[in-house]
Short mmCIF file of C-alpha atoms and ligand atoms in Angstrom, two decimals:
data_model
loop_
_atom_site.label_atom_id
_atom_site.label_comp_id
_atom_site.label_asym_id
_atom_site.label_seq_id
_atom_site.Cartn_x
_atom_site.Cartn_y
_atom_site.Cartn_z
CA UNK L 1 2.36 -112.87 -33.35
CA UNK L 2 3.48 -109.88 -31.04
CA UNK L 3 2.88 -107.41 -33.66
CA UNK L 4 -0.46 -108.20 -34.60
CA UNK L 5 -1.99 -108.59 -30.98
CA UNK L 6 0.19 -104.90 -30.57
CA UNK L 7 -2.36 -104.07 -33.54
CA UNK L 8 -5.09 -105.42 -31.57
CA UNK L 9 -4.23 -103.61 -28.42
CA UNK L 10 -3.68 -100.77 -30.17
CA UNK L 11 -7.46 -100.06 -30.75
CA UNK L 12 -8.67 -101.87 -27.96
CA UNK L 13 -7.07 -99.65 -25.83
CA UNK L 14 -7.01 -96.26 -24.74
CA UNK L 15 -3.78 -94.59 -26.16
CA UNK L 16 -2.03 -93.50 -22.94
CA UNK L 17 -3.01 -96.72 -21.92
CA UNK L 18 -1.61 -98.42 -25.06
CA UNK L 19 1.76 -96.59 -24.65
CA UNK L 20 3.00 -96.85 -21.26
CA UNK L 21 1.92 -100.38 -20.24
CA UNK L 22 1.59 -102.23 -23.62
CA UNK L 23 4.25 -101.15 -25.84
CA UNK L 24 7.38 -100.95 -23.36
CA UNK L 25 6.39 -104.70 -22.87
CA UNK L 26 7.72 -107.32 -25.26
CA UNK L 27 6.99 -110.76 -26.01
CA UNK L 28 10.02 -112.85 -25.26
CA UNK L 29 9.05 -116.57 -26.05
CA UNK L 30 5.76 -118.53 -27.18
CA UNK L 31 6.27 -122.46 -26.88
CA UNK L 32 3.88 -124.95 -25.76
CA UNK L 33 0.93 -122.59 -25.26
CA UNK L 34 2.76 -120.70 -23.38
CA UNK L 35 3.72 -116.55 -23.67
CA UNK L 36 5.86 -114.73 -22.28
CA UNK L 37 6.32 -111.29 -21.86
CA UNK L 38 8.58 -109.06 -20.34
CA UNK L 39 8.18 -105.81 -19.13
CA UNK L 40 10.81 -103.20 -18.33
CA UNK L 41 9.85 -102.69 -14.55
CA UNK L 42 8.06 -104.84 -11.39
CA UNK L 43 5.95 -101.90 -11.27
CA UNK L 44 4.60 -102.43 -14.62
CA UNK L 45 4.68 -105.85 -14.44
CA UNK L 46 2.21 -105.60 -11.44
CA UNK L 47 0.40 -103.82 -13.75
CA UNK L 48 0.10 -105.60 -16.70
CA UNK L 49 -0.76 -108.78 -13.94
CA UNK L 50 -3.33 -106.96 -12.61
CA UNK L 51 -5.36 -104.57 -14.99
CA UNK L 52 -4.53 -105.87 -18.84
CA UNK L 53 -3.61 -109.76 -18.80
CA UNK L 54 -7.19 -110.57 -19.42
CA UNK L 55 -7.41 -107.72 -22.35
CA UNK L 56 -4.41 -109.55 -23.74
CA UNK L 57 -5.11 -113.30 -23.21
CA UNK L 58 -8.69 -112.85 -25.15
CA UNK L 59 -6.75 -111.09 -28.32
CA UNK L 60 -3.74 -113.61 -28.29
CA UNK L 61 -6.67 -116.51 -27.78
CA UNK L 62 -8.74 -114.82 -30.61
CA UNK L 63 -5.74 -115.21 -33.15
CA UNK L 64 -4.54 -118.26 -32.42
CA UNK L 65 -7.72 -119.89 -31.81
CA UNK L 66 -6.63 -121.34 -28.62
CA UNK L 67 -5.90 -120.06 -25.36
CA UNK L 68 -2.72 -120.22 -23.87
CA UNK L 69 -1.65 -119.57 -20.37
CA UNK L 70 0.52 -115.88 -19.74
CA UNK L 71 3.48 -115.12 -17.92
CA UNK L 72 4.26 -111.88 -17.13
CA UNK L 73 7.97 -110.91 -15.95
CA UNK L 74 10.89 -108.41 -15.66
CA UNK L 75 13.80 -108.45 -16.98
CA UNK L 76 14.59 -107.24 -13.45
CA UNK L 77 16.28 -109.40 -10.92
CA UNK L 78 12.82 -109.64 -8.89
CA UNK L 79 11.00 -111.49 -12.20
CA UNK L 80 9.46 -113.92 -10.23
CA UNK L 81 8.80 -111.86 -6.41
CA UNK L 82 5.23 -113.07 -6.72
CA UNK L 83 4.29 -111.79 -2.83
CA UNK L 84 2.09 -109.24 -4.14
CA UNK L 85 -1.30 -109.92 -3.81
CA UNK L 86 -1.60 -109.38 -8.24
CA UNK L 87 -4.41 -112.28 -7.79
CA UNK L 88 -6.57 -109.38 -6.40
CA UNK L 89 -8.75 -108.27 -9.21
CA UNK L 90 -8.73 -110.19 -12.82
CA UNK L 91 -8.98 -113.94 -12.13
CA UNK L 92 -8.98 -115.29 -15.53
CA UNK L 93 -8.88 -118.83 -16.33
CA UNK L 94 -6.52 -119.04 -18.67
CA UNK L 95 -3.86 -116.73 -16.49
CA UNK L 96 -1.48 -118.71 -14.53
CA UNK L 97 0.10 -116.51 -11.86
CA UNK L 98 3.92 -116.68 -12.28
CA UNK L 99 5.89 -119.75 -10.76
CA UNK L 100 7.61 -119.17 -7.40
CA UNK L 101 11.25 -119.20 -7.44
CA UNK L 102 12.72 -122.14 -6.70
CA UNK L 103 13.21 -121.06 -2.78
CA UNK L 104 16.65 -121.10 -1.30
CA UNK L 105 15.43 -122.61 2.01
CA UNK L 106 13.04 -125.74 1.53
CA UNK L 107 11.33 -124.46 4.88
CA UNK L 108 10.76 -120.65 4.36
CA UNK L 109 6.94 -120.13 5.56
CA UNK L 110 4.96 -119.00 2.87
CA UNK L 111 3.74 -116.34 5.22
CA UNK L 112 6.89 -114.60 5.27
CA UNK L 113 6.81 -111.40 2.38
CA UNK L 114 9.92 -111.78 1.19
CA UNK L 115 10.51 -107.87 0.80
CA UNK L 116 10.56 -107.71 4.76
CA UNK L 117 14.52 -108.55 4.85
CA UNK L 118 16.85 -106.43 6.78
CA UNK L 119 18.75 -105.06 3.58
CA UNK L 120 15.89 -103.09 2.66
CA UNK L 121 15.02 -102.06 6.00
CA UNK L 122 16.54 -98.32 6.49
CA UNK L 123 18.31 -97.37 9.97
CA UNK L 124 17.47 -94.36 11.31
CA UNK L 125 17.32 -92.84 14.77
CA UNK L 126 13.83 -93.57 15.00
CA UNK L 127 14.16 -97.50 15.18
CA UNK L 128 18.39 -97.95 15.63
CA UNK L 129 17.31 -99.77 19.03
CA UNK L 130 14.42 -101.79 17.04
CA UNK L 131 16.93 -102.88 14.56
CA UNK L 132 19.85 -103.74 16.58
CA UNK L 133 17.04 -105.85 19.17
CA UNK L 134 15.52 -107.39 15.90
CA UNK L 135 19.41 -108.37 14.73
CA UNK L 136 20.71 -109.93 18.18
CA UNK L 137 17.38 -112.00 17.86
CA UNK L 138 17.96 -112.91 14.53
CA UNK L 139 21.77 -114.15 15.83
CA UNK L 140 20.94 -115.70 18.92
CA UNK L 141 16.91 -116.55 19.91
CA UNK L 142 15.73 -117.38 22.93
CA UNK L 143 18.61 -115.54 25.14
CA UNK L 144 18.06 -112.26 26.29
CA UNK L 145 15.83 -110.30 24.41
CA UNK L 146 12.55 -112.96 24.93
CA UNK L 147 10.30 -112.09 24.57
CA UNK L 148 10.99 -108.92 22.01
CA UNK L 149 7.98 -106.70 21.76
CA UNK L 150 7.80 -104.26 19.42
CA UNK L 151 5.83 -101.24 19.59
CA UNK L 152 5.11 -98.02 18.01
CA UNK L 153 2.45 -96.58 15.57
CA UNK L 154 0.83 -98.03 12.55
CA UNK L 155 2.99 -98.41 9.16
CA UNK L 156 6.32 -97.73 11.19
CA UNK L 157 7.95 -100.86 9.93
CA UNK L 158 6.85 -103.48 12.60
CA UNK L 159 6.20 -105.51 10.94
CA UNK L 160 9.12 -105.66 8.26
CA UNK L 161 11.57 -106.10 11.09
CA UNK L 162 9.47 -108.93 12.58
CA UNK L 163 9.83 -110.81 9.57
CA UNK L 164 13.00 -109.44 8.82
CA UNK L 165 13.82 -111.88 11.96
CA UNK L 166 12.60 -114.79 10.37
CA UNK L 167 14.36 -114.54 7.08
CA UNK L 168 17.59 -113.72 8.51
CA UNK L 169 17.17 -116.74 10.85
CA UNK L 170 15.99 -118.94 8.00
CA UNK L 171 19.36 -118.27 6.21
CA UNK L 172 21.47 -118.87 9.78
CA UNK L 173 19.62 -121.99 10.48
CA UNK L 174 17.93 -123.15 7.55
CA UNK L 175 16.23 -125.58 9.26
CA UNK L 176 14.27 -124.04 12.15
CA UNK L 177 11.17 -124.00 12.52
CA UNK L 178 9.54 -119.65 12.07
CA UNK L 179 6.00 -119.02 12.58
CA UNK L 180 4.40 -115.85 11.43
CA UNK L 181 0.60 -115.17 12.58
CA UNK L 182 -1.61 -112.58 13.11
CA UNK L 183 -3.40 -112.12 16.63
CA UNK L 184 -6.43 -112.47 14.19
CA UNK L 185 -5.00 -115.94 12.76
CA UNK L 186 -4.11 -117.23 15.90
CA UNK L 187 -7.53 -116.98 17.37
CA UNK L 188 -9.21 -118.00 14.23
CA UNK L 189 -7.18 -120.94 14.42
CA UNK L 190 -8.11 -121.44 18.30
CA UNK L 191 -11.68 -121.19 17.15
CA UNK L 192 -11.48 -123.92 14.58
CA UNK L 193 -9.59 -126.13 16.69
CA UNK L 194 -12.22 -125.92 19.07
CA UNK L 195 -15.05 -126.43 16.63
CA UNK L 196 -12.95 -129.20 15.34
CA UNK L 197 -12.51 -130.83 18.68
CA UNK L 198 -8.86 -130.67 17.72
CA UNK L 199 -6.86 -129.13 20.15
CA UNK L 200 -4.22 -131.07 20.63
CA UNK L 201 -3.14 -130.49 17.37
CA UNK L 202 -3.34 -126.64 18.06
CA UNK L 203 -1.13 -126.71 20.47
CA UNK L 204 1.35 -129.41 19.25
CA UNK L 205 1.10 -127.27 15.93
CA UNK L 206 2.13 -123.50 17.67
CA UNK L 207 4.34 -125.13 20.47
CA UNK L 208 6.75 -126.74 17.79
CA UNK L 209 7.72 -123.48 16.98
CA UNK L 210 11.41 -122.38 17.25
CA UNK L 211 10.67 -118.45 17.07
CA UNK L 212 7.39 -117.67 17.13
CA UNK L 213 6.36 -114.17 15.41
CA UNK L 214 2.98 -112.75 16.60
CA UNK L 215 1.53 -109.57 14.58
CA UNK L 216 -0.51 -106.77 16.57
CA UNK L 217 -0.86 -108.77 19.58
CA UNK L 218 -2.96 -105.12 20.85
CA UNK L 219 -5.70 -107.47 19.23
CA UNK L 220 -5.88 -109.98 22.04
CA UNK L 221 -7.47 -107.39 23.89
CA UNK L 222 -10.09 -108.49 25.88
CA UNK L 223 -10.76 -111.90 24.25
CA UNK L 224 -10.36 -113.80 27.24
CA UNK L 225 -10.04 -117.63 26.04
CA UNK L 226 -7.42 -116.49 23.44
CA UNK L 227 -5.19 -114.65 26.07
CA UNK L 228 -5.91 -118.10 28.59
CA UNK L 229 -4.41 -120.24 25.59
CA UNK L 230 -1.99 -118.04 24.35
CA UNK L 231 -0.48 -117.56 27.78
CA UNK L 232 0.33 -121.24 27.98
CA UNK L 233 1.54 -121.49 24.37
CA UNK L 234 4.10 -118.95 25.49
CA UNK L 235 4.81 -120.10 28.61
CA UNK L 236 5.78 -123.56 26.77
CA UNK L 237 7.98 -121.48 24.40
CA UNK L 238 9.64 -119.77 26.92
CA UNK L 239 10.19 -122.15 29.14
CA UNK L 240 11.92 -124.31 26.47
CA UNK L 241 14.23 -121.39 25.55
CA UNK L 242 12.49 -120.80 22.31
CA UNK L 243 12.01 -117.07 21.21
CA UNK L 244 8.87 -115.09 20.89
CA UNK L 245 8.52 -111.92 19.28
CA UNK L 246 5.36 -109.96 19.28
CA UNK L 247 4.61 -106.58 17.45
CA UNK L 248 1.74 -104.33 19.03
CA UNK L 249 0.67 -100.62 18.67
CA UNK L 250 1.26 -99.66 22.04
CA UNK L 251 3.71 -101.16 24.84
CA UNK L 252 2.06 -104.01 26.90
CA UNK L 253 0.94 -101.92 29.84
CA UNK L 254 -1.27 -99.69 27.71
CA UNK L 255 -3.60 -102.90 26.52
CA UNK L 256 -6.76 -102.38 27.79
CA UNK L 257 -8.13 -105.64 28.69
CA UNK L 258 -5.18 -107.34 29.17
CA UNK L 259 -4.52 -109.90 31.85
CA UNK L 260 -1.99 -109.05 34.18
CA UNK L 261 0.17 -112.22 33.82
CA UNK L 262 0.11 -111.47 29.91
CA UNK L 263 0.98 -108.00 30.27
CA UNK L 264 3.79 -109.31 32.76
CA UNK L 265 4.96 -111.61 30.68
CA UNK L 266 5.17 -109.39 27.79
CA UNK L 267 7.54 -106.98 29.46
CA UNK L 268 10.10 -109.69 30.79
CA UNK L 269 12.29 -108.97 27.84
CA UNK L 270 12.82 -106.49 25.83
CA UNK L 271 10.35 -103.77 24.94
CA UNK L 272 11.63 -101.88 22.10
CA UNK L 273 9.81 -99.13 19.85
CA UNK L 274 9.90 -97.68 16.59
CA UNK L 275 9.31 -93.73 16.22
CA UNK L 276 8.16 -91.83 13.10
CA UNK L 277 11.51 -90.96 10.93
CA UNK L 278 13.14 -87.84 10.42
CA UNK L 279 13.43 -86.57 7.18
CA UNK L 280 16.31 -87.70 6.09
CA UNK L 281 15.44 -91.11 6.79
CA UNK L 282 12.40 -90.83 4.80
CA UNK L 283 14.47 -89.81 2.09
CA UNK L 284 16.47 -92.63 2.19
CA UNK L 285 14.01 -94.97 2.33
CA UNK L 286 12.40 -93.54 -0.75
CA UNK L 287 15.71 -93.99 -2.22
CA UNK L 288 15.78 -97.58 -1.33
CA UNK L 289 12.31 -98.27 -2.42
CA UNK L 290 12.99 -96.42 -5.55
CA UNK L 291 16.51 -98.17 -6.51
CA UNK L 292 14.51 -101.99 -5.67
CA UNK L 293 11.30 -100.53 -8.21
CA UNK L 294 14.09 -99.69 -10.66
CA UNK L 295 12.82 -96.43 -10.94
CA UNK L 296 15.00 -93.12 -11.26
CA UNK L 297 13.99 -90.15 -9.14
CA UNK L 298 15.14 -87.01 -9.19
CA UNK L 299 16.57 -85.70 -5.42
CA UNK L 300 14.35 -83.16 -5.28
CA UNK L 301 11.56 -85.16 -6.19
CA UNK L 302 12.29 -87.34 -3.50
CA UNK L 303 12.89 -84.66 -0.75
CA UNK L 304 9.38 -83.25 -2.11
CA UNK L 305 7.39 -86.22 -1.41
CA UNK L 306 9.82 -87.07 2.20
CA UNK L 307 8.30 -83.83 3.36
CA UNK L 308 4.67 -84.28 2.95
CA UNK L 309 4.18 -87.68 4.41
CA UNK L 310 5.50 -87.55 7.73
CA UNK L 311 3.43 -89.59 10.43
CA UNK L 312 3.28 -93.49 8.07
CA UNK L 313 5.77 -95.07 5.87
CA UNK L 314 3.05 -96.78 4.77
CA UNK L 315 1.37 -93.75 3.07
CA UNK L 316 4.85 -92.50 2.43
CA UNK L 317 5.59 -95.32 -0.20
CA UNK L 318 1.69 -95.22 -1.64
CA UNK L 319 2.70 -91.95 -2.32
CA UNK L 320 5.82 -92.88 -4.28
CA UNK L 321 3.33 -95.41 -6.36
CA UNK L 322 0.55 -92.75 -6.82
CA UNK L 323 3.44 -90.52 -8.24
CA UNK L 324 4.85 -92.68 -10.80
CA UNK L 325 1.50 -94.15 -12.19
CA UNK L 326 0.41 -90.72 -12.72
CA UNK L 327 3.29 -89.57 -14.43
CA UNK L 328 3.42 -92.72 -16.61
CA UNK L 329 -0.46 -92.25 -18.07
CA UNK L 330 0.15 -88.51 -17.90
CA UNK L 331 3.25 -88.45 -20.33
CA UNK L 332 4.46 -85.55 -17.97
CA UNK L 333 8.33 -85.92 -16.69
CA UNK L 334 8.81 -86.26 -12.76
CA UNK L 335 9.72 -83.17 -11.86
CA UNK L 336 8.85 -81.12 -8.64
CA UNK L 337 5.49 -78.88 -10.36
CA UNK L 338 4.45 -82.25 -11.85
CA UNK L 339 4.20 -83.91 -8.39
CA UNK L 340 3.17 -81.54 -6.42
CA UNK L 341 -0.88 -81.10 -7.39
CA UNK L 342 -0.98 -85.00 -7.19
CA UNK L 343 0.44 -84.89 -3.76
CA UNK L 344 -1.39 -82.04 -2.82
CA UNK L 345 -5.04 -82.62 -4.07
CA UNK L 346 -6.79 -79.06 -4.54
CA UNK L 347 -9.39 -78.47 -1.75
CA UNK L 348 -12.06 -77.71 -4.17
CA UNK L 349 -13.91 -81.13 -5.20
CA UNK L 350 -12.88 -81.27 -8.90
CA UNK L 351 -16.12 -81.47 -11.14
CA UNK L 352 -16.37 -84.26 -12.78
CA UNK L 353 -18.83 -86.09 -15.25
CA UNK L 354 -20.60 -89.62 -15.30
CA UNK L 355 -18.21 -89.99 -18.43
CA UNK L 356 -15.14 -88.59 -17.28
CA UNK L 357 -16.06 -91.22 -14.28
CA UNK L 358 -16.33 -93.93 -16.79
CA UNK L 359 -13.97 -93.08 -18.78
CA UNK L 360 -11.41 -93.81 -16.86
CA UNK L 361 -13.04 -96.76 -15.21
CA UNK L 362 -12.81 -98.11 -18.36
CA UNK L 363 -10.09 -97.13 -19.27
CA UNK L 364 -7.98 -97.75 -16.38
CA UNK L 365 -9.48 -101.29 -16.12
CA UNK L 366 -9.88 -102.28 -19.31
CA UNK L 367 -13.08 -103.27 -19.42
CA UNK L 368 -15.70 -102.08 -22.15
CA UNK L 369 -18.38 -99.65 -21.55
CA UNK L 370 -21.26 -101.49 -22.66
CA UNK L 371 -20.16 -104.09 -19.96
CA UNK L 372 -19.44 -101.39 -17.30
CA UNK L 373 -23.56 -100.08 -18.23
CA UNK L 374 -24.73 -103.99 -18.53
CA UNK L 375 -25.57 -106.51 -16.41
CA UNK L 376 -22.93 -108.95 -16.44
CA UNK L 377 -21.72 -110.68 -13.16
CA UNK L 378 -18.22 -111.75 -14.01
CA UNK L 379 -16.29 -110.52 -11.14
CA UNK L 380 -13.91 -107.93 -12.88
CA UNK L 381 -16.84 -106.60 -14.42
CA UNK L 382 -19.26 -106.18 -11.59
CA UNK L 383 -16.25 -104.72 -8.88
CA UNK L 384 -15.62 -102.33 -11.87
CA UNK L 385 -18.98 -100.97 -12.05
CA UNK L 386 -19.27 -100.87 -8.05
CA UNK L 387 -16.04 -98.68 -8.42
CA UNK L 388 -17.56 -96.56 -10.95
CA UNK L 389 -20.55 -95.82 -8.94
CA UNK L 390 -18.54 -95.60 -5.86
CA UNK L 391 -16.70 -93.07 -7.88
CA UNK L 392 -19.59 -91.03 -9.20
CA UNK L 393 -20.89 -91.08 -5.99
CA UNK L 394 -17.90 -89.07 -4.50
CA UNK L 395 -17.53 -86.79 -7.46
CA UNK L 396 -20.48 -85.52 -8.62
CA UNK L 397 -23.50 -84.70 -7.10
CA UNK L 398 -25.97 -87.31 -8.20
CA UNK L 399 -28.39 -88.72 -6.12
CA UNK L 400 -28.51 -92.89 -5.55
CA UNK L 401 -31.75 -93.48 -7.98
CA UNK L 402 -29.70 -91.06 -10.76
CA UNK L 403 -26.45 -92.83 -10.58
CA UNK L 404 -28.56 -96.30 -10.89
CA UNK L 405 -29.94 -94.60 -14.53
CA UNK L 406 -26.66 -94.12 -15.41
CA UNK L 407 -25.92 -97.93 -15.24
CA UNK L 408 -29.20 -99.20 -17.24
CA UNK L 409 -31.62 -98.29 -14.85
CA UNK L 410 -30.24 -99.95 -11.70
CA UNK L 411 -31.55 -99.87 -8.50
CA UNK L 412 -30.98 -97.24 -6.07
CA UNK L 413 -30.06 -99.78 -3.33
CA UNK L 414 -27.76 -101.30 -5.95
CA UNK L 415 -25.72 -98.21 -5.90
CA UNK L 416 -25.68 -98.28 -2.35
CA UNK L 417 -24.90 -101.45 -1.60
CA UNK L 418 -21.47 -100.64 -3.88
CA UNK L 419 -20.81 -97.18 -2.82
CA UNK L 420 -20.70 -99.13 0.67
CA UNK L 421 -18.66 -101.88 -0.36
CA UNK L 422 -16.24 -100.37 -2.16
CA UNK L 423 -15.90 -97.56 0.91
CA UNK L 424 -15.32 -100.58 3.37
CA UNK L 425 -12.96 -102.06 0.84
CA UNK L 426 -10.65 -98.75 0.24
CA UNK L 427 -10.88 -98.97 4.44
CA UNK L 428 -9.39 -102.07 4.93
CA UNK L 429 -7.46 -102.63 1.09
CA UNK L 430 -4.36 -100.88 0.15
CA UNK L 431 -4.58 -102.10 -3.17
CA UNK L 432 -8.01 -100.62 -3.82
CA UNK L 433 -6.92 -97.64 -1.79
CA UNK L 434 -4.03 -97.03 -4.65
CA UNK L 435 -6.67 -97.96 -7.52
CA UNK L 436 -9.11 -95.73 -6.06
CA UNK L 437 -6.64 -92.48 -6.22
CA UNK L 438 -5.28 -93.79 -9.44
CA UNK L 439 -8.90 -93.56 -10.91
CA UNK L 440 -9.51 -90.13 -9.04
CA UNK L 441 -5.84 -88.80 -10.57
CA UNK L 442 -7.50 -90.18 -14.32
CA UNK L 443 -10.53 -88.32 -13.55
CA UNK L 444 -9.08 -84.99 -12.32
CA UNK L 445 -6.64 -85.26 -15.44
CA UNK L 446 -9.01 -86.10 -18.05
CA UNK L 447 -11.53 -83.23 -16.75
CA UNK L 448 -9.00 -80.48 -16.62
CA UNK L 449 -7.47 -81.11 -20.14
CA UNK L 450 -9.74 -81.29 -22.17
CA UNK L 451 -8.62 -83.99 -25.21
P1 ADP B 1 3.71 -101.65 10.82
O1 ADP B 1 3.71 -103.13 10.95
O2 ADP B 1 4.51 -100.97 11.89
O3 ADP B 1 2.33 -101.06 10.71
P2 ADP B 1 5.03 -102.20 8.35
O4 ADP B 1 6.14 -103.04 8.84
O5 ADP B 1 3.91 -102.90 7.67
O6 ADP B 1 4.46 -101.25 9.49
O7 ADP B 1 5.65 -101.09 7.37
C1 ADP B 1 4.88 -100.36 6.43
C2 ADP B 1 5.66 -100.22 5.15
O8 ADP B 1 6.78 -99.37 5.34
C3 ADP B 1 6.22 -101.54 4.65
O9 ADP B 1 6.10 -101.58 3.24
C4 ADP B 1 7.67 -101.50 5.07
O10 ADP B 1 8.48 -102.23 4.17
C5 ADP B 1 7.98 -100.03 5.00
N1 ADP B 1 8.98 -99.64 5.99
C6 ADP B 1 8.77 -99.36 7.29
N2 ADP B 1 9.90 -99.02 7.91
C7 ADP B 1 10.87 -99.08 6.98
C8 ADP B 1 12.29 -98.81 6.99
N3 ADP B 1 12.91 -98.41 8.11
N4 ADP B 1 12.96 -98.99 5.84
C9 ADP B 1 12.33 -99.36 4.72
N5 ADP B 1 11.02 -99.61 4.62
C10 ADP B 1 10.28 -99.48 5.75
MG1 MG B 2 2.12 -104.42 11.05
#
């Protein structure tokens, strides 16, 4: 069966495409409607999840004459880390996502991602204090470090160590009770408790807690019912010797809007920040990433990318991604001249076509080009063509009503209404942020060479 939906593929598909993600997966078992197919790498697997499943499950449903549901693995240890969000983009309905693992501890919160564990957090001067604070909570909550606030800039690692707490103190105490919320979800849950007339609940619900993990906390700025409430859910804590940690950009005193009893409170403990790492501590933590990705990088590879992304680990390991997805539908071999014009975009716009645009849209996607033009509202289809004209939009000089004749005569307020969507999206959306420069990479590729 393999081989002839590898036939399939092979002309459905573009032939970079074909070769990297299709034919270094294999089909491991087929039982009760079921396939399975392993790939060599999580990397690809997110891949495969993300952009080709549907691609596949139509040509494996076409032969058969039956759908069956797909699992997608590695052979890797992480097989079955499902925490990435792969349900983004191609909903299909006969994709099951991959089981969860059975989970070690019946009471691990969902919330937790379980990549945020202290063995894959790196120590560097930049957060030693962080750490050790984060550890000696872990060990022994509610003594002297409560609460812990953490503080420093965006994509520092926050946080990972956060909920690096509550893993480690899942596996101490498998039994207590870790909550991890947003500011956001905390209020939105204050708000529907109120609605609801519920809250009671509410507050039985967050004062149960045994550690109690609270994201970005600069949020609660100003919202003054949600800092009222919160300051008694904390008191409660406290007072009951249960541990609080909260995570904020800045320390507590540089809130604006924040009530002083809050802001007090907040700096009873410990205050502890995390700094931007050095280099070799970027380094390292590209390593780390690398080694978990079962990817092999060359050292000066690594150093190259450590030393342009400086301020944001964040951006330091969408840089890692960028890297390796390029290479893989390049062909080229990760090496230092490879990397660098992906890392370092040229400051001329590259020129690029409605078809080199939609080429790779369609390409990249896997959708087909007639659908891309159409009219059809099935979600992959119509986000793909709001990329594409988001993406024509930024590359070529076409006005709104042009871009719309591009797509079958389309409104020019169409077009906008994408170009806008897809902008706020790639604002607030690392995935689409990393799709976004993986399309622009296909683009600038496919217009320099040309094939
Ligand atoms: P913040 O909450 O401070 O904005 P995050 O905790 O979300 O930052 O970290 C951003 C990304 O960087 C995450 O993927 C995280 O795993 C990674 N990261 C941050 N610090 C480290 C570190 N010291 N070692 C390994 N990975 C890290
Ligand atoms: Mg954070």
């Amino acid at each position: 069966l393999w081989d002839r939906v590898l036939e399939r593929l092979q002309v459905q598909l573009s032939r970079p495409t074909f070769e990297t993600w299709i034919k270094t997966a294999t089909a491991v078992q087929l039982e009760n409607n079921c396939l399975v197919i392993d790939t060599p790498n999580p990397f690809a697997r997110n891949w495969l999840q993300k952009y080709y499943i549907k691609t596949i499950a139509d040509v494996v449903t076409d032969i058969l004459g039956h759908p069956v549901d797909i699992y997608i693995t590695t052979s890797g240890s992480e097989a079955t880390q499902g925490s990435d969000r792969s349900d983004y983009m191609w909903p299909s309905p006969v994709v099951t996502q991959i089981p969860e693992p059975t989970p070690t501890h019946p009471h691990r919160p969902t919330e937790l991602n379980s990549k945020y564990v202290f063995s894959r957090f790196v120590v560097g001067a930049n957060n030693r204090m962080a750490h050790a604070a984060s550890l000696a909570v872990a060990e022994s909550p509610g003594r002297e470090f409560n609460p812990l606030f953490l503080c420093g800039g965006v994509g520092l690692g926050k946080t990972h160590l956060m909920q690096a707490i509550g893993h480690y103190r899942l596996e101490i105490s498998p039994d207590c009770k870790i909550f991890y919320v947003s500011t956001e979800q905390f209020t939105n849950d204050l708000i529907a408790a109120i609605r609801k007339d519920s809250m009671q609940s509410f507050r039985e619900h967050y004062r149960a807690a045994d550690v109690l993990l609270v994201d970005d906390i600069q949020f609660i700025e100003g919202k003054e019912y949600t800092q009222e409430e919160f300051f008694y859910t904390f008191n409660t804590l406290h007072e009951a010797g249960k541990q609080v940690v909260l995570a904020s950009d800045r320390p507590p005193n540089q809130i604006p809007r924040l009530q002083e009893r809050l802001c007090s409170r907040f700096s009873m403990g410990l205050i502890a920040d995390v700094q931007t790492p050095d280099l070799e501590t970027r380094m390292a933590i590209l390593q780390k990433k690398a080694e978990y990705e079962k990817m092999r990088l060359p050292r000066d590879v690594i150093e190259y990318i450590a030393a342009h992304f400086t301020s944001n680990i964040r951006e330091l390991e969408g840089a890692l991604i960028r890297v390796v997805a390029y290479l893989s539908i390049s062909g080229l071999p990760m090496t230092v001249e490879n990397i660098a014009p992906i890392l370092n975009p040229q400051t001329e716009p590259v020129k690029a076509t409605v078809e080199s645009v939609m080429t790779a849209v369609v390409e990249i996607l896997g959708i087909s080009l007639e659908d891309l033009k159409g009219n059809s509202r099935r979600r992959e289809i119509s986000q793909a063509r709001q990329i594409a004209m988001y993406l024509i939009r930024q590359h070529t000089d076409l006005s709104l009503p042009k871009i719309g004749e591009e797509f079958g005569g389309k409104d020019h307020t169409t077009v906008m209404y994408s170009c806008e969507k897809i902008a706020a999206l790639r604002d607030n959306d690392v995935e689409m942020r990393n799709l976004l420069r993986q399309l622009s990479d296909r683009i600038h590729f496919t217009s320099k060479s040309p094939e």
